[in-house]
């Protein structure tokens, strides 16, 4: 599972096994990833007000975990085998980059951060987690991310934050008419699956294109090479599998690569091949 750029707030439960916000049991060969979420105000009747891990390996990074309560134990329960880093966790938690400071939300409805929040520019400093760049203010993050390009902890940090938009009521919501793209695993070796969610209004033919860091075209994957599924909302979802080879079938070298769709409003995403 990849759980990313969500607000998980004010849930209650966990009467039997714990977990007010999340309950995880087991995992596949790869760890479960919980990245750039704001997890606040959840309650468990037993343990793990924020998360209960049961025989699970979970990579928890760049999250805000605050104001969660439970009747016993702590907000993160059963996390012995998991990696928890670069998170703002009330009460503290041992792990690289973790802090224990009030997040300083601008309001408790959208959970947007203030510019002086300790969570701004406090996430994992690796460039693969960077906030999107404001095209009109180079070197600075695109709102609702704040500060420089370094990852902001919480739901509005990282590459997925550009999928939030401001509606007429001046509240943030996921953008229903925007292309969403994500690859997993990332970093990867030798291959990765690239998922593309296409709004129903887009009916144009397109392809997935991959470039290297020099801007050179590495691979073109036509639409028929993607596996298509349709959702109940009419959204089309395509999954392309890239094997780390160029158009001639030669393996590419380790490094950062970029991918996008040949559609006008397609975002550009980065991925890291590590051999």
PDB file of C-alpha atoms in Angstrom:
ATOM      1  CA  UNK A   1       0.000   0.000   0.000  1.00  0.00           C
ATOM      2  CA  UNK A   2       1.013   3.579  -0.645  1.00  0.00           C
ATOM      3  CA  UNK A   3      -0.864   6.080   1.565  1.00  0.00           C
ATOM      4  CA  UNK A   4       0.154   9.598   0.577  1.00  0.00           C
ATOM      5  CA  UNK A   5      -0.997  13.225   0.893  1.00  0.00           C
ATOM      6  CA  UNK A   6      -4.124  12.580   2.952  1.00  0.00           C
ATOM      7  CA  UNK A   7      -5.707  14.243   5.952  1.00  0.00           C
ATOM      8  CA  UNK A   8      -6.794  11.518   8.400  1.00  0.00           C
ATOM      9  CA  UNK A   9      -8.659  13.319  11.158  1.00  0.00           C
ATOM     10  CA  UNK A  10     -11.165  12.836  13.977  1.00  0.00           C
ATOM     11  CA  UNK A  11     -11.829   9.118  13.527  1.00  0.00           C
ATOM     12  CA  UNK A  12     -12.520   6.794  16.448  1.00  0.00           C
ATOM     13  CA  UNK A  13     -12.605   3.032  16.862  1.00  0.00           C
ATOM     14  CA  UNK A  14     -10.070   0.333  17.598  1.00  0.00           C
ATOM     15  CA  UNK A  15     -12.284  -1.417  20.134  1.00  0.00           C
ATOM     16  CA  UNK A  16     -10.941  -4.865  19.303  1.00  0.00           C
ATOM     17  CA  UNK A  17      -7.408  -4.486  17.982  1.00  0.00           C
ATOM     18  CA  UNK A  18      -6.511  -0.799  18.203  1.00  0.00           C
ATOM     19  CA  UNK A  19      -5.811   1.854  15.606  1.00  0.00           C
ATOM     20  CA  UNK A  20      -7.853   5.059  15.650  1.00  0.00           C
ATOM     21  CA  UNK A  21      -6.452   6.394  12.357  1.00  0.00           C
ATOM     22  CA  UNK A  22      -4.860   3.319  10.769  1.00  0.00           C
ATOM     23  CA  UNK A  23      -4.757  -0.403  11.452  1.00  0.00           C
ATOM     24  CA  UNK A  24      -2.156  -2.408   9.539  1.00  0.00           C
ATOM     25  CA  UNK A  25      -1.814  -6.176   9.545  1.00  0.00           C
ATOM     26  CA  UNK A  26       1.025  -7.846   7.657  1.00  0.00           C
ATOM     27  CA  UNK A  27       2.507  -6.598   4.403  1.00  0.00           C
ATOM     28  CA  UNK A  28       3.711  -7.895   1.044  1.00  0.00           C
ATOM     29  CA  UNK A  29       7.376  -8.234   0.089  1.00  0.00           C
ATOM     30  CA  UNK A  30       7.706  -4.447   0.187  1.00  0.00           C
ATOM     31  CA  UNK A  31       6.881  -2.351   3.256  1.00  0.00           C
ATOM     32  CA  UNK A  32       3.668  -0.352   3.477  1.00  0.00           C
ATOM     33  CA  UNK A  33       4.435   3.335   2.838  1.00  0.00           C
ATOM     34  CA  UNK A  34       2.710   6.121   4.781  1.00  0.00           C
ATOM     35  CA  UNK A  35       4.121   9.369   3.390  1.00  0.00           C
ATOM     36  CA  UNK A  36       3.193  13.040   3.754  1.00  0.00           C
ATOM     37  CA  UNK A  37      -0.066  12.672   5.652  1.00  0.00           C
ATOM     38  CA  UNK A  38      -1.595  14.798   8.400  1.00  0.00           C
ATOM     39  CA  UNK A  39      -2.922  12.386  11.029  1.00  0.00           C
ATOM     40  CA  UNK A  40      -4.632  14.342  13.807  1.00  0.00           C
ATOM     41  CA  UNK A  41      -7.315  14.022  16.460  1.00  0.00           C
ATOM     42  CA  UNK A  42      -7.992  10.293  16.076  1.00  0.00           C
ATOM     43  CA  UNK A  43      -8.906   8.084  19.052  1.00  0.00           C
ATOM     44  CA  UNK A  44      -8.539   4.378  19.794  1.00  0.00           C
ATOM     45  CA  UNK A  45     -10.510   2.616  22.490  1.00  0.00           C
ATOM     46  CA  UNK A  46      -7.446   0.402  23.036  1.00  0.00           C
ATOM     47  CA  UNK A  47      -3.952   1.143  21.625  1.00  0.00           C
ATOM     48  CA  UNK A  48      -2.524   3.187  18.757  1.00  0.00           C
ATOM     49  CA  UNK A  49      -4.555   6.369  18.525  1.00  0.00           C
ATOM     50  CA  UNK A  50      -2.817   7.181  15.232  1.00  0.00           C
ATOM     51  CA  UNK A  51      -1.607   3.767  14.037  1.00  0.00           C
ATOM     52  CA  UNK A  52      -1.647   0.161  15.119  1.00  0.00           C
ATOM     53  CA  UNK A  53       0.860  -2.103  13.335  1.00  0.00           C
ATOM     54  CA  UNK A  54       0.252  -5.838  13.714  1.00  0.00           C
ATOM     55  CA  UNK A  55       3.165  -7.879  12.275  1.00  0.00           C
ATOM     56  CA  UNK A  56       3.623  -5.107   9.692  1.00  0.00           C
ATOM     57  CA  UNK A  57       6.654  -3.303   8.318  1.00  0.00           C
ATOM     58  CA  UNK A  58       5.612   0.276   7.597  1.00  0.00           C
ATOM     59  CA  UNK A  59       7.768   3.120   6.262  1.00  0.00           C
ATOM     60  CA  UNK A  60       6.327   6.207   7.981  1.00  0.00           C
ATOM     61  CA  UNK A  61       7.921   9.443   6.760  1.00  0.00           C
ATOM     62  CA  UNK A  62       7.186  13.145   6.385  1.00  0.00           C
ATOM     63  CA  UNK A  63       3.926  12.946   8.373  1.00  0.00           C
ATOM     64  CA  UNK A  64       2.349  15.130  11.056  1.00  0.00           C
ATOM     65  CA  UNK A  65       0.994  12.900  13.838  1.00  0.00           C
ATOM     66  CA  UNK A  66      -0.610  15.098  16.486  1.00  0.00           C
ATOM     67  CA  UNK A  67      -3.491  15.155  18.958  1.00  0.00           C
ATOM     68  CA  UNK A  68      -4.239  11.432  18.699  1.00  0.00           C
ATOM     69  CA  UNK A  69      -5.387   9.653  21.869  1.00  0.00           C
ATOM     70  CA  UNK A  70      -5.794   6.095  23.101  1.00  0.00           C
ATOM     71  CA  UNK A  71      -6.824   4.336  26.300  1.00  0.00           C
ATOM     72  CA  UNK A  72      -3.489   2.522  26.618  1.00  0.00           C
ATOM     73  CA  UNK A  73      -0.054   2.518  25.013  1.00  0.00           C
ATOM     74  CA  UNK A  74       1.025   5.266  22.641  1.00  0.00           C
ATOM     75  CA  UNK A  75      -0.213   6.805  19.381  1.00  0.00           C
ATOM     76  CA  UNK A  76       2.067   4.497  17.345  1.00  0.00           C
ATOM     77  CA  UNK A  77       1.739   0.953  18.644  1.00  0.00           C
ATOM     78  CA  UNK A  78       3.536  -2.162  17.416  1.00  0.00           C
ATOM     79  CA  UNK A  79       6.044  -0.175  15.367  1.00  0.00           C
ATOM     80  CA  UNK A  80       9.104  -2.199  16.358  1.00  0.00           C
ATOM     81  CA  UNK A  81       9.988  -3.392  12.839  1.00  0.00           C
ATOM     82  CA  UNK A  82       8.900  -0.204  11.089  1.00  0.00           C
ATOM     83  CA  UNK A  83      10.910   2.839   9.995  1.00  0.00           C
ATOM     84  CA  UNK A  84       9.550   6.140  11.323  1.00  0.00           C
ATOM     85  CA  UNK A  85      11.531   9.170  10.181  1.00  0.00           C
ATOM     86  CA  UNK A  86      11.120  12.901   9.516  1.00  0.00           C
ATOM     87  CA  UNK A  87       7.753  13.105  11.258  1.00  0.00           C
ATOM     88  CA  UNK A  88       6.327  15.573  13.765  1.00  0.00           C
ATOM     89  CA  UNK A  89       5.010  13.256  16.481  1.00  0.00           C
ATOM     90  CA  UNK A  90       3.383  14.510  19.666  1.00  0.00           C
ATOM     91  CA  UNK A  91       5.247  13.047  22.606  1.00  0.00           C
ATOM     92  CA  UNK A  92       8.283  12.293  20.428  1.00  0.00           C
ATOM     93  CA  UNK A  93       9.467   9.126  18.741  1.00  0.00           C
ATOM     94  CA  UNK A  94      13.000   7.858  18.149  1.00  0.00           C
ATOM     95  CA  UNK A  95      13.996   8.132  14.494  1.00  0.00           C
ATOM     96  CA  UNK A  96      16.065  10.260  12.117  1.00  0.00           C
ATOM     97  CA  UNK A  97      14.629  13.718  11.586  1.00  0.00           C
ATOM     98  CA  UNK A  98      11.671  13.275  13.956  1.00  0.00           C
ATOM     99  CA  UNK A  99      10.533  16.320  15.940  1.00  0.00           C
ATOM    100  CA  UNK A 100       8.039  16.956  18.744  1.00  0.00           C
ATOM    101  CA  UNK A 101       6.761  20.490  18.149  1.00  0.00           C
ATOM    102  CA  UNK A 102       3.262  21.903  17.769  1.00  0.00           C
ATOM    103  CA  UNK A 103       2.606  21.947  13.982  1.00  0.00           C
ATOM    104  CA  UNK A 104       1.173  25.512  13.992  1.00  0.00           C
ATOM    105  CA  UNK A 105      -1.730  25.017  11.599  1.00  0.00           C
ATOM    106  CA  UNK A 106      -3.218  28.143  10.042  1.00  0.00           C
ATOM    107  CA  UNK A 107      -6.619  26.593  10.797  1.00  0.00           C
ATOM    108  CA  UNK A 108      -7.933  23.231  11.937  1.00  0.00           C
ATOM    109  CA  UNK A 109     -10.260  22.746   8.957  1.00  0.00           C
ATOM    110  CA  UNK A 110      -7.716  22.490   6.153  1.00  0.00           C
ATOM    111  CA  UNK A 111      -4.666  21.908   8.384  1.00  0.00           C
ATOM    112  CA  UNK A 112      -2.587  24.201   6.187  1.00  0.00           C
ATOM    113  CA  UNK A 113       0.638  25.173   7.906  1.00  0.00           C
ATOM    114  CA  UNK A 114       1.674  28.681   8.827  1.00  0.00           C
ATOM    115  CA  UNK A 115       4.896  29.972   7.322  1.00  0.00           C
ATOM    116  CA  UNK A 116       6.574  29.746  10.738  1.00  0.00           C
ATOM    117  CA  UNK A 117       5.504  26.138  11.356  1.00  0.00           C
ATOM    118  CA  UNK A 118       8.366  23.851  12.412  1.00  0.00           C
ATOM    119  CA  UNK A 119       7.054  21.356   9.829  1.00  0.00           C
ATOM    120  CA  UNK A 120       7.897  23.608   6.857  1.00  0.00           C
ATOM    121  CA  UNK A 121      11.084  22.392   5.109  1.00  0.00           C
ATOM    122  CA  UNK A 122      11.496  19.724   7.813  1.00  0.00           C
ATOM    123  CA  UNK A 123      10.746  16.544   5.836  1.00  0.00           C
ATOM    124  CA  UNK A 124      13.286  14.195   4.294  1.00  0.00           C
ATOM    125  CA  UNK A 125      15.869  16.396   2.498  1.00  0.00           C
ATOM    126  CA  UNK A 126      16.394  13.950  -0.391  1.00  0.00           C
ATOM    127  CA  UNK A 127      15.376  15.732  -3.609  1.00  0.00           C
ATOM    128  CA  UNK A 128      13.051  12.864  -4.536  1.00  0.00           C
ATOM    129  CA  UNK A 129      10.726  14.114  -1.750  1.00  0.00           C
ATOM    130  CA  UNK A 130      10.885  17.784  -2.765  1.00  0.00           C
ATOM    131  CA  UNK A 131       7.792  19.973  -2.881  1.00  0.00           C
ATOM    132  CA  UNK A 132       6.763  21.097  -6.387  1.00  0.00           C
ATOM    133  CA  UNK A 133       8.376  24.354  -7.478  1.00  0.00           C
ATOM    134  CA  UNK A 134       6.395  27.545  -7.960  1.00  0.00           C
ATOM    135  CA  UNK A 135       7.009  28.436 -11.636  1.00  0.00           C
ATOM    136  CA  UNK A 136       6.650  32.146 -10.814  1.00  0.00           C
ATOM    137  CA  UNK A 137       8.999  31.996  -7.820  1.00  0.00           C
ATOM    138  CA  UNK A 138      11.901  29.635  -8.627  1.00  0.00           C
ATOM    139  CA  UNK A 139      13.487  27.941  -5.652  1.00  0.00           C
ATOM    140  CA  UNK A 140      10.299  28.186  -3.615  1.00  0.00           C
ATOM    141  CA  UNK A 141       7.509  25.679  -3.099  1.00  0.00           C
ATOM    142  CA  UNK A 142       4.189  25.801  -4.920  1.00  0.00           C
ATOM    143  CA  UNK A 143       1.286  26.588  -2.553  1.00  0.00           C
ATOM    144  CA  UNK A 144      -0.137  24.885  -0.477  1.00  0.00           C
ATOM    145  CA  UNK A 145       3.447  23.731   0.179  1.00  0.00           C
ATOM    146  CA  UNK A 146       5.516  26.475   1.810  1.00  0.00           C
ATOM    147  CA  UNK A 147       9.115  27.565   2.172  1.00  0.00           C
ATOM    148  CA  UNK A 148      11.836  26.258  -0.116  1.00  0.00           C
ATOM    149  CA  UNK A 149      11.712  23.065  -2.176  1.00  0.00           C
ATOM    150  CA  UNK A 150      12.628  20.795   0.733  1.00  0.00           C
ATOM    151  CA  UNK A 151       9.732  18.549   1.739  1.00  0.00           C
ATOM    152  CA  UNK A 152       7.150  19.958   4.145  1.00  0.00           C
ATOM    153  CA  UNK A 153       5.839  17.474   6.687  1.00  0.00           C
ATOM    154  CA  UNK A 154       2.134  16.757   6.367  1.00  0.00           C
ATOM    155  CA  UNK A 155      -0.488  16.409   3.644  1.00  0.00           C
ATOM    156  CA  UNK A 156       0.619  19.460   1.660  1.00  0.00           C
ATOM    157  CA  UNK A 157       4.260  18.475   1.267  1.00  0.00           C
ATOM    158  CA  UNK A 158       6.014  16.435  -1.394  1.00  0.00           C
ATOM    159  CA  UNK A 159       5.220  15.926  -5.050  1.00  0.00           C
ATOM    160  CA  UNK A 160       1.610  14.947  -4.427  1.00  0.00           C
ATOM    161  CA  UNK A 161       0.758  18.306  -2.892  1.00  0.00           C
ATOM    162  CA  UNK A 162       0.066  19.858  -6.306  1.00  0.00           C
ATOM    163  CA  UNK A 163      -3.042  17.677  -6.493  1.00  0.00           C
ATOM    164  CA  UNK A 164      -4.702  19.927  -3.885  1.00  0.00           C
ATOM    165  CA  UNK A 165      -6.547  23.018  -5.146  1.00  0.00           C
ATOM    166  CA  UNK A 166      -8.467  25.878  -3.529  1.00  0.00           C
ATOM    167  CA  UNK A 167     -12.220  25.769  -4.177  1.00  0.00           C
ATOM    168  CA  UNK A 168     -14.777  28.599  -4.118  1.00  0.00           C
ATOM    169  CA  UNK A 169     -15.125  28.380  -0.330  1.00  0.00           C
ATOM    170  CA  UNK A 170     -11.365  28.895  -0.001  1.00  0.00           C
ATOM    171  CA  UNK A 171     -10.939  25.340   1.251  1.00  0.00           C
ATOM    172  CA  UNK A 172      -8.530  22.807  -0.103  1.00  0.00           C
ATOM    173  CA  UNK A 173      -9.767  19.651  -1.763  1.00  0.00           C
ATOM    174  CA  UNK A 174      -8.327  17.037  -4.125  1.00  0.00           C
ATOM    175  CA  UNK A 175      -8.561  18.189  -7.711  1.00  0.00           C
ATOM    176  CA  UNK A 176     -11.080  15.976  -9.519  1.00  0.00           C
ATOM    177  CA  UNK A 177     -10.101  17.117 -13.012  1.00  0.00           C
ATOM    178  CA  UNK A 178      -6.376  16.735 -12.732  1.00  0.00           C
ATOM    179  CA  UNK A 179      -4.069  13.992 -13.962  1.00  0.00           C
ATOM    180  CA  UNK A 180      -2.452  12.095 -11.112  1.00  0.00           C
ATOM    181  CA  UNK A 181       0.720  10.045 -11.618  1.00  0.00           C
ATOM    182  CA  UNK A 182       2.819   7.945  -9.277  1.00  0.00           C
ATOM    183  CA  UNK A 183       5.366   5.159  -9.667  1.00  0.00           C
ATOM    184  CA  UNK A 184       6.166   2.353  -7.260  1.00  0.00           C
ATOM    185  CA  UNK A 185       8.631   1.273  -6.105  1.00  0.00           C
ATOM    186  CA  UNK A 186      10.690   4.450  -6.090  1.00  0.00           C
ATOM    187  CA  UNK A 187      13.696   4.132  -5.893  1.00  0.00           C
ATOM    188  CA  UNK A 188      13.589   0.975  -8.016  1.00  0.00           C
ATOM    189  CA  UNK A 189      15.727  -1.730  -9.589  1.00  0.00           C
ATOM    190  CA  UNK A 190      15.282  -3.050 -12.200  1.00  0.00           C
ATOM    191  CA  UNK A 191      11.657  -2.042 -12.970  1.00  0.00           C
ATOM    192  CA  UNK A 192       8.825   0.113 -11.692  1.00  0.00           C
ATOM    193  CA  UNK A 193       5.065   0.413 -12.252  1.00  0.00           C
ATOM    194  CA  UNK A 194       3.830   3.877 -13.264  1.00  0.00           C
ATOM    195  CA  UNK A 195       0.161   4.528 -12.441  1.00  0.00           C
ATOM    196  CA  UNK A 196      -1.742   7.269 -14.260  1.00  0.00           C
ATOM    197  CA  UNK A 197      -5.241   8.432 -13.252  1.00  0.00           C
ATOM    198  CA  UNK A 198      -6.967  10.258 -16.099  1.00  0.00           C
ATOM    199  CA  UNK A 199     -10.143  12.366 -15.544  1.00  0.00           C
ATOM    200  CA  UNK A 200     -13.228  11.268 -17.543  1.00  0.00           C
ATOM    201  CA  UNK A 201     -13.188  14.510 -19.546  1.00  0.00           C
ATOM    202  CA  UNK A 202      -9.868  13.594 -21.189  1.00  0.00           C
ATOM    203  CA  UNK A 203     -10.424  11.354 -24.212  1.00  0.00           C
ATOM    204  CA  UNK A 204      -7.287  12.175 -26.223  1.00  0.00           C
ATOM    205  CA  UNK A 205      -4.799   9.555 -27.301  1.00  0.00           C
ATOM    206  CA  UNK A 206      -1.539   9.804 -25.383  1.00  0.00           C
ATOM    207  CA  UNK A 207       1.704   8.037 -24.590  1.00  0.00           C
ATOM    208  CA  UNK A 208       4.006   7.851 -21.582  1.00  0.00           C
ATOM    209  CA  UNK A 209       7.423   9.381 -22.223  1.00  0.00           C
ATOM    210  CA  UNK A 210      10.562   8.999 -20.122  1.00  0.00           C
ATOM    211  CA  UNK A 211      13.556  11.362 -20.131  1.00  0.00           C
ATOM    212  CA  UNK A 212      16.933  11.354 -18.420  1.00  0.00           C
ATOM    213  CA  UNK A 213      18.232  14.221 -16.311  1.00  0.00           C
ATOM    214  CA  UNK A 214      19.762  15.840 -19.418  1.00  0.00           C
ATOM    215  CA  UNK A 215      16.325  16.052 -21.031  1.00  0.00           C
ATOM    216  CA  UNK A 216      17.107  13.327 -23.573  1.00  0.00           C
ATOM    217  CA  UNK A 217      14.203  11.096 -24.584  1.00  0.00           C
ATOM    218  CA  UNK A 218      14.768   7.567 -23.290  1.00  0.00           C
ATOM    219  CA  UNK A 219      11.540   5.708 -23.924  1.00  0.00           C
ATOM    220  CA  UNK A 220       8.102   6.206 -25.467  1.00  0.00           C
ATOM    221  CA  UNK A 221       5.367   3.843 -24.263  1.00  0.00           C
ATOM    222  CA  UNK A 222       2.196   4.079 -26.395  1.00  0.00           C
ATOM    223  CA  UNK A 223      -1.212   3.820 -24.793  1.00  0.00           C
ATOM    224  CA  UNK A 224      -1.688   0.164 -25.786  1.00  0.00           C
ATOM    225  CA  UNK A 225       1.318  -0.754 -23.615  1.00  0.00           C
ATOM    226  CA  UNK A 226      -0.544   0.376 -20.510  1.00  0.00           C
ATOM    227  CA  UNK A 227      -2.970  -1.801 -18.574  1.00  0.00           C
ATOM    228  CA  UNK A 228      -6.310   0.051 -18.331  1.00  0.00           C
ATOM    229  CA  UNK A 229      -8.942  -0.162 -15.600  1.00  0.00           C
ATOM    230  CA  UNK A 230     -12.003   2.060 -15.134  1.00  0.00           C
ATOM    231  CA  UNK A 231     -13.318   3.377 -11.810  1.00  0.00           C
ATOM    232  CA  UNK A 232     -16.915   3.878 -10.704  1.00  0.00           C
ATOM    233  CA  UNK A 233     -16.438   7.647 -11.096  1.00  0.00           C
ATOM    234  CA  UNK A 234     -15.555   7.280 -14.782  1.00  0.00           C
ATOM    235  CA  UNK A 235     -11.870   7.932 -14.206  1.00  0.00           C
ATOM    236  CA  UNK A 236      -9.544   5.840 -16.368  1.00  0.00           C
ATOM    237  CA  UNK A 237      -6.495   4.340 -14.759  1.00  0.00           C
ATOM    238  CA  UNK A 238      -3.504   3.086 -16.693  1.00  0.00           C
ATOM    239  CA  UNK A 239      -0.465   1.242 -15.384  1.00  0.00           C
ATOM    240  CA  UNK A 240       2.735   1.195 -17.431  1.00  0.00           C
ATOM    241  CA  UNK A 241       5.601  -1.087 -16.430  1.00  0.00           C
ATOM    242  CA  UNK A 242       9.052   0.265 -17.263  1.00  0.00           C
ATOM    243  CA  UNK A 243      11.873  -2.249 -17.197  1.00  0.00           C
ATOM    244  CA  UNK A 244      14.667   0.319 -16.990  1.00  0.00           C
ATOM    245  CA  UNK A 245      15.595  -0.014 -20.693  1.00  0.00           C
ATOM    246  CA  UNK A 246      15.714   2.477 -23.545  1.00  0.00           C
ATOM    247  CA  UNK A 247      14.022   2.290 -26.963  1.00  0.00           C
ATOM    248  CA  UNK A 248      16.734  -0.072 -28.251  1.00  0.00           C
ATOM    249  CA  UNK A 249      16.309  -2.443 -25.311  1.00  0.00           C
ATOM    250  CA  UNK A 250      19.542  -1.412 -23.618  1.00  0.00           C
ATOM    251  CA  UNK A 251      19.581  -1.079 -19.816  1.00  0.00           C
ATOM    252  CA  UNK A 252      19.966   2.538 -18.709  1.00  0.00           C
ATOM    253  CA  UNK A 253      22.379   3.672 -16.027  1.00  0.00           C
ATOM    254  CA  UNK A 254      21.550   4.520 -12.426  1.00  0.00           C
ATOM    255  CA  UNK A 255      20.202   7.989 -11.841  1.00  0.00           C
ATOM    256  CA  UNK A 256      17.177  10.289 -11.846  1.00  0.00           C
ATOM    257  CA  UNK A 257      14.621   9.953 -14.654  1.00  0.00           C
ATOM    258  CA  UNK A 258      11.489  11.955 -15.422  1.00  0.00           C
ATOM    259  CA  UNK A 259       8.176  10.789 -16.851  1.00  0.00           C
ATOM    260  CA  UNK A 260       5.033  12.494 -18.116  1.00  0.00           C
ATOM    261  CA  UNK A 261       2.131  11.923 -20.477  1.00  0.00           C
ATOM    262  CA  UNK A 262       1.842  13.524 -23.900  1.00  0.00           C
ATOM    263  CA  UNK A 263      -1.159  15.528 -22.677  1.00  0.00           C
ATOM    264  CA  UNK A 264      -1.204  19.332 -22.176  1.00  0.00           C
ATOM    265  CA  UNK A 265      -1.958  19.221 -18.442  1.00  0.00           C
ATOM    266  CA  UNK A 266       0.243  16.273 -17.536  1.00  0.00           C
ATOM    267  CA  UNK A 267       2.502  16.734 -14.512  1.00  0.00           C
ATOM    268  CA  UNK A 268       6.147  15.665 -14.703  1.00  0.00           C
ATOM    269  CA  UNK A 269       7.301  13.220 -12.059  1.00  0.00           C
ATOM    270  CA  UNK A 270      10.751  12.009 -11.113  1.00  0.00           C
ATOM    271  CA  UNK A 271      11.948   8.521 -10.275  1.00  0.00           C
ATOM    272  CA  UNK A 272      15.279   7.113  -9.154  1.00  0.00           C
ATOM    273  CA  UNK A 273      16.921   3.999 -10.612  1.00  0.00           C
ATOM    274  CA  UNK A 274      19.480   2.556  -8.183  1.00  0.00           C
ATOM    275  CA  UNK A 275      21.650  -0.369  -9.242  1.00  0.00           C
TER     276      UNK A 275
END
